[in-house]
Coordinates of C-alpha atoms in Angstrom, one line a residue:
M103 CA -6.9 -60.3 15.2
T104 CA -6.8 -59.0 11.7
M105 CA -7.9 -55.5 12.8
Q106 CA -5.3 -55.5 15.6
W107 CA -2.6 -56.6 13.1
T108 CA -3.6 -53.9 10.6
A109 CA -3.6 -51.2 13.3
A110 CA -0.1 -52.4 14.6
M111 CA 1.3 -52.3 11.1
T112 CA -0.2 -48.9 10.4
I113 CA 1.4 -47.5 13.6
A114 CA 4.7 -49.1 12.8
L115 CA 4.6 -47.6 9.3
L116 CA 3.8 -44.1 10.6
V117 CA 6.5 -44.3 13.2
S118 CA 9.1 -45.5 10.6
V119 CA 8.3 -42.5 8.4
S120 CA 10.4 -39.6 9.4
I121 CA 10.0 -36.1 8.2
A122 CA 13.2 -35.0 6.3
Y123 CA 14.7 -31.6 6.6
E124 CA 17.5 -29.7 4.9
C125 CA 19.9 -27.2 6.6
S126 CA 21.5 -24.4 4.8
A127 CA 25.2 -23.5 4.9
I128 CA 26.1 -21.4 7.9
E129 CA 26.2 -17.6 7.4
E130 CA 28.8 -15.6 9.3
D131 CA 28.3 -12.4 11.3
M132 CA 24.5 -12.2 10.8
D133 CA 21.7 -11.9 13.3
Y134 CA 17.9 -11.8 13.4
D135 CA 16.0 -9.6 15.9
G136 CA 13.1 -11.0 17.9
Y137 CA 10.8 -14.0 17.2
D138 CA 12.7 -16.2 19.7
I139 CA 10.9 -19.5 20.5
R140 CA 13.5 -21.0 22.9
S141 CA 17.2 -21.6 23.2
T142 CA 19.4 -24.6 23.4
T143 CA 23.1 -25.2 24.1
Q144 CA 25.4 -26.5 21.4
V145 CA 29.2 -26.3 21.0
R146 CA 29.0 -25.9 17.2
A147 CA 26.5 -23.8 15.2
E148 CA 26.0 -26.7 12.8
D149 CA 24.4 -28.7 15.6
C150 CA 21.7 -26.2 16.1
C151 CA 19.9 -27.3 12.9
K152 CA 18.3 -30.4 14.5
D153 CA 17.3 -28.5 17.5
C154 CA 15.5 -26.1 15.2
F155 CA 13.8 -28.9 13.3
D156 CA 12.7 -30.6 16.5
T157 CA 11.1 -27.3 17.6
N158 CA 7.6 -26.5 16.3
A159 CA 7.5 -23.4 14.0
C160 CA 11.3 -22.9 14.0
V161 CA 12.6 -21.8 10.6
L162 CA 16.1 -20.5 11.5
F163 CA 18.6 -20.3 14.3
V164 CA 21.2 -17.8 15.5
W165 CA 24.3 -19.3 17.3
T166 CA 26.5 -17.2 19.6
N167 CA 28.9 -18.3 22.3
G168 CA 27.5 -21.8 22.6
T169 CA 23.8 -20.9 22.5
C170 CA 21.3 -21.6 19.7
W171 CA 18.5 -19.1 19.6
L172 CA 15.6 -20.7 17.7
K173 CA 13.4 -18.3 15.8
S174 CA 10.0 -18.5 14.1
S175 CA 10.5 -15.8 11.4
T176 CA 12.9 -14.6 8.8
S177 CA 12.1 -10.9 9.6
G178 CA 14.5 -8.6 11.3
K179 CA 17.7 -9.5 9.6
R180 CA 20.8 -7.6 10.6
S181 CA 24.3 -7.7 9.2
R182 CA 27.6 -6.9 10.8
A183 CA 26.7 -8.9 13.9
F184 CA 30.2 -10.1 14.5
G185 CA 30.6 -13.5 16.0
K186 CA 27.1 -14.6 15.4
R187 CA 26.2 -17.4 12.9
V188 CA 22.9 -18.1 11.2
G189 CA 21.4 -21.2 9.6
Y190 CA 18.0 -22.0 8.0
V191 CA 15.9 -25.1 8.1
H192 CA 13.8 -26.3 5.1
R193 CA 11.1 -28.6 6.5
S194 CA 9.7 -31.2 4.2
D195 CA 6.4 -31.2 6.1
Q196 CA 6.0 -27.6 5.1
C197 CA 7.5 -27.4 1.6
G198 CA 8.3 -30.0 -1.0
P199 CA 11.9 -30.9 -1.9
I200 CA 14.0 -28.1 -3.4
L201 CA 14.4 -28.6 -7.1
D202 CA 17.6 -27.3 -8.5
N203 CA 17.7 -25.4 -11.9
T204 CA 13.9 -25.0 -11.9
D205 CA 11.6 -22.0 -12.3
Y206 CA 7.9 -21.4 -12.5
T207 CA 7.2 -19.5 -15.7
Y208 CA 3.7 -20.7 -16.7
Y209 CA 1.4 -18.0 -18.0
Y210 CA -0.9 -18.2 -15.0
S211 CA 2.1 -18.0 -12.5
V212 CA 1.8 -14.7 -10.6
D213 CA 4.6 -13.1 -8.7
L214 CA 2.9 -12.0 -5.5
G215 CA 6.0 -10.4 -4.1
S216 CA 9.6 -11.1 -3.3
T217 CA 11.9 -11.3 -0.2
F218 CA 15.6 -11.0 0.1
Q219 CA 17.2 -14.2 1.4
S220 CA 20.8 -15.4 0.9
R221 CA 19.7 -19.0 1.1
A222 CA 17.0 -20.8 -0.7
E223 CA 16.1 -22.8 2.4
A224 CA 14.8 -19.6 4.0
C225 CA 12.2 -19.0 1.2
C226 CA 9.8 -21.7 2.5
S227 CA 8.9 -19.8 5.7
D228 CA 8.4 -16.6 3.7
C229 CA 6.0 -18.3 1.3
A230 CA 4.1 -20.0 4.2
N231 CA 3.5 -16.6 5.8
W232 CA 2.6 -14.7 2.6
Y233 CA -1.1 -14.7 1.7
G234 CA -1.8 -16.5 -1.6
C235 CA 1.7 -18.0 -1.9
A236 CA 1.8 -21.7 -3.0
A237 CA 5.4 -21.9 -4.5
W238 CA 8.6 -20.0 -4.6
V239 CA 11.7 -19.6 -6.8
W240 CA 15.1 -18.5 -5.4
Y241 CA 17.7 -17.0 -7.6
N242 CA 21.2 -15.8 -6.6
D243 CA 20.9 -12.3 -7.9
S244 CA 22.9 -9.8 -5.9
V245 CA 20.9 -7.3 -4.0
W246 CA 21.6 -4.4 -1.7
M247 CA 19.2 -3.3 1.1
K248 CA 19.2 0.2 2.6
N249 CA 19.5 -1.1 6.1
G250 CA 23.0 -2.4 5.3
V251 CA 22.0 -6.1 4.8
A252 CA 24.0 -7.2 1.8
G253 CA 22.1 -10.3 0.5
T254 CA 22.9 -12.4 -2.5
G255 CA 19.5 -13.8 -3.4
T256 CA 15.8 -13.2 -3.9
C257 CA 12.8 -15.4 -3.1
Y258 CA 10.1 -14.9 -5.8
L259 CA 6.8 -15.9 -4.2
K260 CA 4.3 -17.4 -6.7
S261 CA 0.5 -17.8 -6.7
L262 CA -1.5 -20.9 -6.4
D263 CA -1.7 -21.3 -10.2
A264 CA 2.1 -21.7 -10.4
A265 CA 1.9 -24.9 -8.5
M266 CA -1.2 -26.4 -10.2
S267 CA 0.3 -27.2 -13.6
N268 CA 3.4 -29.2 -14.5
R269 CA 3.7 -26.9 -17.5
S270 CA 4.7 -24.1 -15.2
K271 CA 8.0 -25.8 -14.4
T272 CA 10.8 -24.7 -16.6
A273 CA 14.5 -25.6 -16.5
R274 CA 16.5 -22.5 -15.7
P275 CA 20.1 -22.7 -14.6
G276 CA 20.8 -21.3 -11.1
R277 CA 17.2 -21.2 -10.0
R278 CA 16.0 -23.3 -7.0
A279 CA 12.3 -23.9 -6.5
A280 CA 9.8 -25.6 -4.2
E281 CA 6.1 -25.8 -3.6
L282 CA 4.2 -25.2 -0.3
L283 CA 2.6 -28.5 0.7
H284 CA -0.2 -27.0 2.9
P285 CA -0.8 -23.4 2.0
L286 CA -1.9 -21.5 5.1
W287 CA -4.6 -19.6 3.2
T288 CA -8.0 -20.3 1.6
R289 CA -9.7 -18.7 -1.3
P290 CA -10.8 -15.2 -0.1
S291 CA -14.4 -14.2 0.5
I292 CA -13.9 -11.3 -1.8
T293 CA -15.8 -11.9 -5.1
F294 CA -15.7 -9.9 -8.3
P295 CA -18.4 -9.8 -10.9
S296 CA -17.5 -10.9 -14.4
R297 CA -16.7 -8.0 -16.7
T298 CA -19.2 -7.4 -19.4
S299 CA -18.8 -5.7 -22.7
D300 CA -20.6 -2.6 -21.7
S301 CA -19.2 -2.2 -18.2
S302 CA -16.6 0.3 -19.3
S303 CA -19.2 2.6 -20.7
G304 CA -21.7 2.5 -17.9
V305 CA -19.6 2.6 -14.8
P306 CA -17.7 5.8 -15.2
T307 CA -21.0 7.7 -15.2
S308 CA -21.8 6.4 -11.8
I309 CA -18.3 7.0 -10.6
L310 CA -18.5 10.6 -11.6
V311 CA -21.5 11.1 -9.3
A312 CA -18.8 11.7 -6.7
L313 CA -17.8 14.8 -8.6
G314 CA -21.3 16.2 -8.5
F315 CA -22.5 18.9 -6.1
G316 CA -25.4 16.8 -4.7
V317 CA -23.3 13.9 -3.3
F318 CA -20.6 16.4 -2.1
V319 CA -23.2 18.5 -0.1
A320 CA -25.0 15.4 1.1
C321 CA -21.7 13.9 2.5
M322 CA -20.7 17.2 4.1
A323 CA -24.1 17.4 5.8
W324 CA -23.9 13.8 6.9
C325 CA -20.5 14.4 8.3
Y326 CA -21.5 17.5 10.1
K327 CA -24.3 15.5 11.7
Y328 CA -22.7 12.2 12.5
C329 CA -18.9 12.7 12.6
P330 CA -17.6 12.1 16.1
S331 CA -16.1 14.8 18.2
E332 CA -12.4 15.3 18.6
N333 CA -12.1 12.9 21.5
T334 CA -14.4 10.2 20.1
P335 CA -12.5 7.0 19.4
P336 CA -13.3 5.0 16.2
A337 CA -15.7 2.1 16.6
T338 CA -13.5 -0.3 14.7
P339 CA -9.9 -0.1 13.3
N340 CA -11.3 0.2 9.8
F341 CA -14.2 2.5 10.6
R342 CA -15.1 4.8 7.7
L343 CA -17.0 7.9 8.7
T344 CA -18.2 8.4 5.1
R345 CA -18.8 4.8 4.0
E346 CA -22.5 5.4 3.2
C347 CA -21.5 8.4 1.0
A348 CA -18.7 6.4 -0.6
S349 CA -21.1 3.6 -1.5
V350 CA -23.4 6.0 -3.3
A351 CA -20.4 7.5 -5.1
V352 CA -19.3 4.0 -6.3
D353 CA -22.5 2.5 -7.7
G354 CA -25.4 4.5 -6.4
S355 CA -26.8 1.7 -4.3
V356 CA -25.4 0.1 -1.1
L357 CA -22.0 -0.3 0.5
P358 CA -20.1 -3.0 -1.5
L359 CA -19.7 -6.1 0.6
T360 CA -16.2 -6.5 -0.8
W361 CA -15.0 -3.8 1.4
F362 CA -15.2 -6.0 4.5
N363 CA -15.0 -9.6 5.5
E364 CA -17.7 -11.3 7.6
P365 CA -18.1 -9.7 11.1
D366 CA -15.9 -11.0 13.8
E367 CA -17.2 -12.3 17.2
S368 CA -17.9 -8.8 18.4
G369 CA -20.1 -8.1 15.4
S370 CA -17.7 -5.6 13.9
P371 CA -16.6 -6.0 10.3
R372 CA -13.0 -7.4 10.1
A373 CA -10.6 -5.3 8.0
I374 CA -9.2 -7.2 5.1
P375 CA -5.4 -7.0 5.2
F376 CA -3.7 -5.1 2.4
Q377 CA -1.6 -8.1 1.5
E378 CA -4.8 -10.2 1.1
K379 CA -6.5 -7.5 -1.1
L380 CA -3.4 -7.2 -3.3
A381 CA -3.0 -11.0 -3.8
T382 CA -6.7 -11.3 -4.6
T383 CA -6.5 -8.5 -7.1
L384 CA -3.4 -10.0 -8.8
I385 CA -5.1 -13.4 -9.1
Y386 CA -8.3 -11.8 -10.5
F387 CA -6.4 -9.9 -13.2
T388 CA -4.5 -13.1 -14.0
H389 CA -7.7 -15.0 -14.7
T390 CA -9.7 -12.2 -16.4
V391 CA -7.1 -10.2 -18.5
M392 CA -6.2 -12.7 -21.2
T393 CA -5.2 -10.5 -24.1
T394 CA -2.1 -8.5 -24.8
T395 CA -1.9 -5.1 -26.6
K396 CA 1.4 -4.4 -28.4
F397 CA 2.5 -0.8 -28.8
N398 CA 5.0 -0.3 -31.6
L399 CA 6.8 3.0 -30.8
H400 CA 9.7 5.1 -32.0
R401 CA 11.8 6.2 -29.1
D402 CA 12.3 9.7 -30.4
A403 CA 8.5 10.1 -30.7
L404 CA 7.6 8.3 -27.5
W405 CA 5.1 10.9 -26.2
T406 CA 3.0 11.5 -29.3
E407 CA 2.9 7.8 -30.3
S408 CA 2.2 6.5 -26.8
L409 CA -0.6 9.1 -26.4
E410 CA -2.1 8.1 -29.7
A411 CA -1.9 4.4 -28.8
L412 CA -3.6 5.0 -25.4
L413 CA -6.4 7.1 -26.9
L414 CA -7.1 4.9 -30.0
I415 CA -7.0 1.5 -28.3
R416 CA -10.1 -0.5 -29.1
P417 CA -12.7 -0.9 -26.3
E418 CA -12.3 -4.7 -26.3
S419 CA -8.6 -4.2 -25.6
F420 CA -9.0 -1.6 -22.8
A421 CA -8.3 -4.3 -20.1
S422 CA -5.3 -6.0 -21.6
K423 CA -1.6 -6.6 -20.8
T424 CA 0.9 -4.2 -22.4
K425 CA 3.8 -5.2 -24.6
I426 CA 6.2 -2.6 -25.9
K427 CA 8.3 -2.7 -29.0
F428 CA 10.7 0.2 -29.8
L429 CA 11.1 0.2 -33.5
G430 CA 14.6 0.0 -34.8
E431 CA 15.8 -1.8 -31.6
D432 CA 16.5 -5.5 -31.1
G433 CA 15.2 -5.8 -27.6
V434 CA 12.3 -8.2 -26.9
D435 CA 9.9 -7.1 -24.2
A436 CA 10.1 -9.8 -21.4
G437 CA 9.1 -7.2 -18.8
G438 CA 12.1 -4.9 -18.8
I439 CA 11.1 -2.8 -21.9
Q440 CA 7.5 -2.5 -20.5
R441 CA 8.9 -1.3 -17.2
E442 CA 11.1 1.3 -19.0
W443 CA 8.1 2.5 -21.0
Y444 CA 6.1 3.1 -17.8
S445 CA 9.0 5.1 -16.3
L446 CA 9.6 7.1 -19.4
M447 CA 5.9 7.9 -19.8
A448 CA 5.5 8.9 -16.2
H449 CA 8.2 11.5 -16.7
A450 CA 6.7 12.5 -20.0
F451 CA 3.4 13.4 -18.3
L452 CA 5.4 15.5 -15.9
D453 CA 7.4 17.2 -18.7
H454 CA 4.2 18.1 -20.6
E455 CA 2.8 19.7 -17.4
L456 CA -0.2 17.6 -16.8
F457 CA 0.6 18.0 -13.1
V458 CA 1.2 20.9 -10.8
V459 CA 3.4 20.6 -7.7
H460 CA 1.6 21.5 -4.5
A461 CA 3.3 22.9 -1.4
N462 CA 3.9 19.5 0.0
R463 CA 5.7 18.3 -3.1
M464 CA 2.9 16.1 -4.2
L465 CA 1.4 16.2 -7.7
G466 CA -2.1 17.4 -8.5
L467 CA -3.8 17.8 -11.8
N468 CA -3.1 20.9 -13.9
P469 CA -6.4 22.6 -15.0
L470 CA -4.6 24.8 -17.5
V471 CA -3.8 22.0 -19.9
A472 CA -5.5 22.8 -23.2
D473 CA -6.3 19.2 -24.4
P474 CA -8.4 17.2 -22.0
T475 CA -7.8 14.0 -23.9
H476 CA -4.3 14.0 -22.4
F477 CA -6.0 13.3 -19.0
L478 CA -8.1 10.6 -20.6
A479 CA -4.8 8.9 -21.6
L480 CA -3.4 9.5 -18.2
G481 CA -6.3 7.7 -16.6
R482 CA -5.9 4.7 -18.9
F483 CA -2.1 4.8 -18.3
L484 CA -2.6 4.6 -14.5
A485 CA -5.1 1.7 -14.7
R486 CA -2.9 -0.3 -17.1
A487 CA 0.0 0.1 -14.7
I488 CA -2.1 -1.8 -12.1
I489 CA -2.9 -4.6 -14.5
D490 CA 0.8 -4.9 -15.6
G491 CA 2.0 -4.8 -12.0
Q492 CA 4.1 -1.7 -12.6
V493 CA 4.7 1.0 -10.0
L494 CA 5.1 4.6 -11.1
P495 CA 7.6 7.2 -10.0
L496 CA 4.8 9.7 -9.3
S497 CA 4.0 11.2 -6.0
L498 CA 0.3 11.9 -6.6
T499 CA -1.8 13.8 -4.1
A500 CA -4.3 12.0 -1.9
P501 CA -7.4 13.8 -3.2
L502 CA -6.7 12.2 -6.7
F503 CA -6.7 8.7 -5.2
K504 CA -9.9 9.5 -3.3
A505 CA -11.5 10.7 -6.5
L506 CA -10.5 7.5 -8.3
L507 CA -12.2 5.5 -5.6
G508 CA -15.3 7.7 -5.4
T509 CA -14.5 8.4 -1.8
P510 CA -16.0 11.7 -0.7
L511 CA -13.5 14.4 0.2
S512 CA -13.7 16.9 3.1
I513 CA -12.2 20.1 4.3
H514 CA -9.2 18.3 5.6
D515 CA -8.2 17.3 2.0
V516 CA -7.5 20.9 1.1
R517 CA -4.3 20.6 3.2
Y518 CA -2.8 18.4 0.5
I519 CA -3.2 21.2 -2.0
D520 CA -2.4 24.4 0.0
E521 CA -1.6 24.5 3.7
M522 CA -2.4 28.2 4.1
T523 CA -5.8 27.9 2.5
Y524 CA -6.6 24.9 4.6
K525 CA -5.8 26.9 7.8
S526 CA -7.8 29.8 6.6
L527 CA -10.8 27.5 5.9
L528 CA -10.6 26.1 9.4
F529 CA -10.6 29.6 10.8
V530 CA -13.6 30.7 8.7
R531 CA -15.4 27.5 9.7
D532 CA -14.8 27.9 13.5
T533 CA -14.9 31.7 14.0
D534 CA -17.8 33.3 15.8
C535 CA -17.2 36.7 14.1
I536 CA -17.8 35.7 10.5
E537 CA -19.6 39.0 9.6
A538 CA -16.5 41.0 10.7
L539 CA -14.5 39.4 7.9
D540 CA -16.8 41.1 5.2
L541 CA -16.7 38.1 2.9
D542 CA -19.0 37.2 -0.1
F543 CA -19.4 34.0 -2.1
T544 CA -16.5 34.6 -4.4
W545 CA -12.9 33.5 -4.5
T546 CA -10.0 35.5 -6.0
L547 CA -7.5 33.6 -8.2
P548 CA -3.8 34.4 -8.2
D549 CA -4.1 36.3 -11.5
G550 CA -6.7 38.6 -9.9
R551 CA -9.8 37.1 -11.5
S552 CA -12.8 36.5 -9.2
V553 CA -14.8 33.3 -9.3
E554 CA -18.3 33.1 -8.0
L555 CA -18.9 30.1 -5.8
V556 CA -22.7 30.3 -6.3
A557 CA -24.8 32.1 -8.9
G558 CA -24.6 35.8 -8.1
G559 CA -22.1 35.1 -5.4
A560 CA -20.6 38.6 -5.5
D561 CA -23.9 39.9 -4.1
V562 CA -24.3 37.2 -1.3
A563 CA -22.7 38.2 2.0
V564 CA -21.3 35.5 4.3
T565 CA -23.2 35.4 7.6
S566 CA -23.4 33.0 10.5
A567 CA -26.5 31.6 8.8
N568 CA -24.7 30.6 5.7
Q569 CA -21.2 30.1 7.1
A570 CA -21.2 26.3 6.8
E571 CA -22.5 26.6 3.2
Y572 CA -19.7 29.1 2.3
V573 CA -17.0 26.8 3.7
A574 CA -18.5 23.8 1.8
C575 CA -18.6 25.9 -1.5
L576 CA -14.9 26.8 -1.0
V577 CA -13.9 23.2 -0.4
R578 CA -15.9 22.1 -3.4
Y579 CA -14.1 24.7 -5.5
W580 CA -10.7 23.7 -4.4
L581 CA -11.2 20.0 -4.7
F582 CA -13.6 19.7 -7.6
D583 CA -14.6 22.7 -9.5
S584 CA -11.0 24.0 -10.1
V585 CA -10.0 20.7 -11.7
R586 CA -13.3 19.4 -12.9
T587 CA -12.4 18.8 -16.5
P588 CA -9.1 17.0 -16.0
L589 CA -10.5 15.0 -13.1
E590 CA -13.5 13.8 -15.0
H591 CA -11.3 12.6 -17.9
V592 CA -8.8 10.9 -15.6
V593 CA -11.6 9.0 -13.8
R594 CA -13.3 8.1 -17.0
G595 CA -10.0 6.8 -18.6
F596 CA -9.2 4.9 -15.4
Y597 CA -12.5 3.0 -15.4
D598 CA -12.3 2.3 -19.1
V599 CA -9.6 -0.2 -18.1
V600 CA -10.4 -1.6 -14.7
D601 CA -13.6 -2.7 -13.0
P602 CA -14.5 -0.3 -10.1
V603 CA -15.6 -3.2 -7.9
V604 CA -12.1 -4.6 -8.0
I605 CA -10.5 -1.2 -7.1
A606 CA -13.1 -0.5 -4.4
N607 CA -11.4 -3.1 -2.2
F608 CA -8.6 -0.6 -1.5
D609 CA -8.7 2.6 0.5
Y610 CA -6.9 5.6 -0.9
K611 CA -3.7 5.0 1.0
E612 CA -3.6 1.4 -0.3
L613 CA -4.3 2.5 -3.9
E614 CA -1.3 4.8 -3.7
L615 CA 0.8 1.9 -2.6
V616 CA -0.5 -0.2 -5.5
L617 CA 0.1 2.5 -8.1
C618 CA 3.2 4.2 -6.8
G619 CA 4.8 1.5 -4.6
T620 CA 6.8 2.1 -1.5
T621 CA 10.5 2.4 -0.6
D622 CA 12.1 -0.2 1.6
I623 CA 11.6 1.8 4.8
N624 CA 14.7 1.5 7.0
V625 CA 13.4 1.6 10.6
V626 CA 16.9 2.1 12.0
E627 CA 17.5 5.2 9.8
W628 CA 14.0 6.4 10.5
Q629 CA 14.6 6.2 14.3
F630 CA 18.1 7.8 14.0
E631 CA 16.7 10.8 12.0
T632 CA 13.7 11.4 14.3
V633 CA 13.5 14.3 16.8
V634 CA 12.0 13.3 20.1
T635 CA 10.9 15.5 23.0
A636 CA 12.4 15.1 26.4
N637 CA 9.3 13.8 28.1
L638 CA 9.0 11.0 25.6
T639 CA 12.7 10.2 25.8
A640 CA 12.3 9.6 29.5
S641 CA 9.3 7.4 29.0
P642 CA 9.2 3.7 28.0
A643 CA 6.5 4.7 25.5
L644 CA 9.3 5.7 23.1
A645 CA 10.9 2.2 23.1
W646 CA 7.4 0.7 22.7
F647 CA 6.7 2.9 19.7
W648 CA 9.8 1.8 17.7
D649 CA 9.4 -1.8 18.9
V650 CA 5.8 -1.9 17.4
V651 CA 7.0 -0.2 14.2
E652 CA 9.9 -2.6 13.7
R653 CA 8.5 -5.9 15.0
D654 CA 4.8 -5.8 14.6
M655 CA 4.2 -3.7 11.4
Q656 CA 4.6 -5.0 7.9
Q657 CA 6.2 -2.8 5.2
H658 CA 2.9 -1.5 4.0
D659 CA 1.8 -0.6 7.6
R660 CA 5.0 1.5 8.0
A661 CA 4.3 3.1 4.7
K662 CA 0.8 4.0 5.8
L663 CA 2.2 5.5 9.1
L664 CA 4.7 7.5 7.1
Q665 CA 2.0 8.7 4.7
F666 CA -0.4 9.6 7.5
T667 CA 2.3 11.8 9.1
T668 CA 4.1 13.3 6.2
G669 CA 1.6 13.0 3.3
S670 CA 3.7 10.5 1.3
A671 CA 4.3 6.8 1.6
R672 CA 7.8 7.2 0.2
V673 CA 11.0 8.3 1.7
P674 CA 13.0 11.1 -0.2
L675 CA 15.9 9.8 -2.3
Q676 CA 18.3 11.3 0.2
G677 CA 16.7 9.4 3.1
F678 CA 14.7 10.5 6.2
K679 CA 17.1 13.4 6.7
A680 CA 15.7 15.1 3.6
L681 CA 12.1 15.2 4.8
T682 CA 10.5 18.6 4.2
G683 CA 7.6 20.5 5.6
H684 CA 4.7 22.3 3.9
D685 CA 7.0 25.3 3.1
G686 CA 9.7 23.1 1.3
N687 CA 12.3 23.6 4.1
L688 CA 13.9 20.6 5.9
C689 CA 11.6 19.3 8.6
P690 CA 12.5 16.2 10.5
F691 CA 10.1 13.5 11.6
T692 CA 9.2 14.4 15.1
L693 CA 7.6 12.5 18.1
R694 CA 6.2 14.8 20.8
G695 CA 5.0 13.1 24.0
V696 CA 1.6 14.3 25.4
P697 CA -0.1 13.3 28.6
Y698 CA -2.1 10.1 28.4
T699 CA -5.8 10.0 29.1
K700 CA -8.1 7.0 28.8
G701 CA -9.0 6.4 25.2
A702 CA -6.5 9.0 23.9
M703 CA -5.4 8.6 20.3
P704 CA -2.2 9.8 18.6
K705 CA -2.7 13.0 16.5
V706 CA -0.7 14.1 13.5
Q707 CA 0.5 17.5 12.4
T708 CA 1.4 16.8 8.8
C709 CA 2.7 20.3 8.0
F710 CA 5.4 19.6 10.6
N711 CA 5.9 15.8 10.0
R712 CA 4.9 15.4 13.7
I713 CA 3.0 12.8 15.8
L714 CA 1.6 13.9 19.1
L715 CA 2.0 10.6 21.0
P716 CA 0.2 9.9 24.3
L717 CA 2.5 8.5 26.9
Y718 CA 0.8 5.1 27.0
P719 CA 1.3 3.0 30.2
S720 CA 1.7 -0.3 28.3
R721 CA 3.0 -1.7 25.0
K722 CA -0.3 -3.2 24.3
L723 CA -2.1 0.1 24.3
M724 CA 0.7 1.6 22.1
R725 CA 0.3 -1.2 19.6
E726 CA -3.5 -0.9 19.5
A727 CA -3.4 2.9 19.0
L728 CA -0.8 2.7 16.2
F729 CA -2.7 0.0 14.3
V730 CA -5.9 2.0 14.6
L731 CA -4.1 5.0 13.3
V732 CA -2.8 3.3 10.1
N733 CA -6.2 1.7 9.4
M734 CA -8.4 4.7 9.8
E735 CA -9.5 7.7 7.7
I736 CA -8.1 11.1 8.6
Q737 CA -10.5 12.9 10.9
D738 CA -10.6 15.7 13.4
F739 CA -9.7 13.3 16.3
T740 CA -6.4 12.2 14.6
M741 CA -5.2 15.4 12.9
Q742 CA -4.4 18.9 14.0

């Protein structure tokens, strides 16, 4: 009887406990695309709130003409949707109560990212779906988004450490905050070794192995032997054709396990999402970088004093946070002055000609700079920007990011430097009449000087027997030998500051996003400014393409797709209409439909900002192909 009574009381208690919820004020003339769960009928928009709460996974509703459209995501917001009304639900079973005038500012609190939401109640869903997020803070700071959505608030998404200590909670007028009750994430399987005192001195030497002739030739030979043919599809979405070579370049041993998670059911390694890598890296730096280095600078001597500070910093302070003080000014660096310094120094490196502008408007290293220590400072500057969470206004070329990662380069990377040379190399590689070209193992520089690619190269004729070696020597010269000194110093300076095992989690496209950020890519503008061929316009494949880009891809996926096609993850300041080709002339983003054959992959023509898109018979095939594209290395079967 006692057990029955206890059970009855327990059931009664559970039934009596209801999960509370809060509804935001109604927003007028707003809409959200997609993510519909179901619909209900209500005369008033305010009555949709309970319907949303009673529906599993519902976080907001859109009311129009008596119908409540219940939605599972805060993505796809659109303004100027006249007659439509939107409300958000804050569920107490997902997030704790919203605390007014509260912020999380504890030292270990990490901002993982931010989203634009006009109501604090909408932040809970964003936090629940952001890897690593355990708390959020909403502030009514006016923002303007390029797609025309005028918001009046930002959700700042905080790491697990923000919610673990009461010391992190600070009274700040106007802020609203809450914690995620059941974070939908676990500690990642990625592990980092502890940083030892001599790690900064030993690691760069092994990283620079990637710059040596031996690894380069070995990787070229491996790729000639094992690279799939033009029509061979990749084995997995994150398949790396040169991963064995890259592992040698990184640490001289085996492929770092941190590059992949455990294999999935098919036995193939699962690609770690970029958002997960970034969150893990931010948390790692939060727990390992415990010191701060203060730079006291005169604004009128910014370049010389900053350069000296970067070069003379003590080894024990290499990996430290940066605080800036401009002497003679009253400002206290709470982040804004640091951000200004990074921007000013990025432009200073440009002004002092450490970079050259390639034909595709990307920046490569300038081998004519007299003082190589400037490049050592540049490497430390880039690495400190990662630790400080700053993005730089620099459009650096892809081979530089590959060199920083120790990723072997190939003939295709020459296109980032000079498109005409790249085409010439392809012709020399593929021609059956190499003797008719009357070539030797030399290269003529623009100033007329001749460089020997091998010892005594002027006396070595290029024949069919040494044709592949000649191409490899030319590629090595363009990518390594011509910039060997500045590249060695940049890599050495970079790994003075950061542990290579941490950075090895990113591919070169992701490292560009970490260092240089990405613009808020406006899919509507992108679509409007795109040129489409007639056969694709008449096919449902066009609608499927844009539907996948808008609904299925995250911002970093879109940036990768843009980078894959145009060579840059950023949109020009004037928008998509200002995209240029390899010759600097305006060249719109173009989709050209091509016949579909089983297993066909999209191909890109970067010099024309063009994707050759097979006319896939289903949206599923389109989605699979696009996600393979943004997660793979550029190879013959994806590039023309």
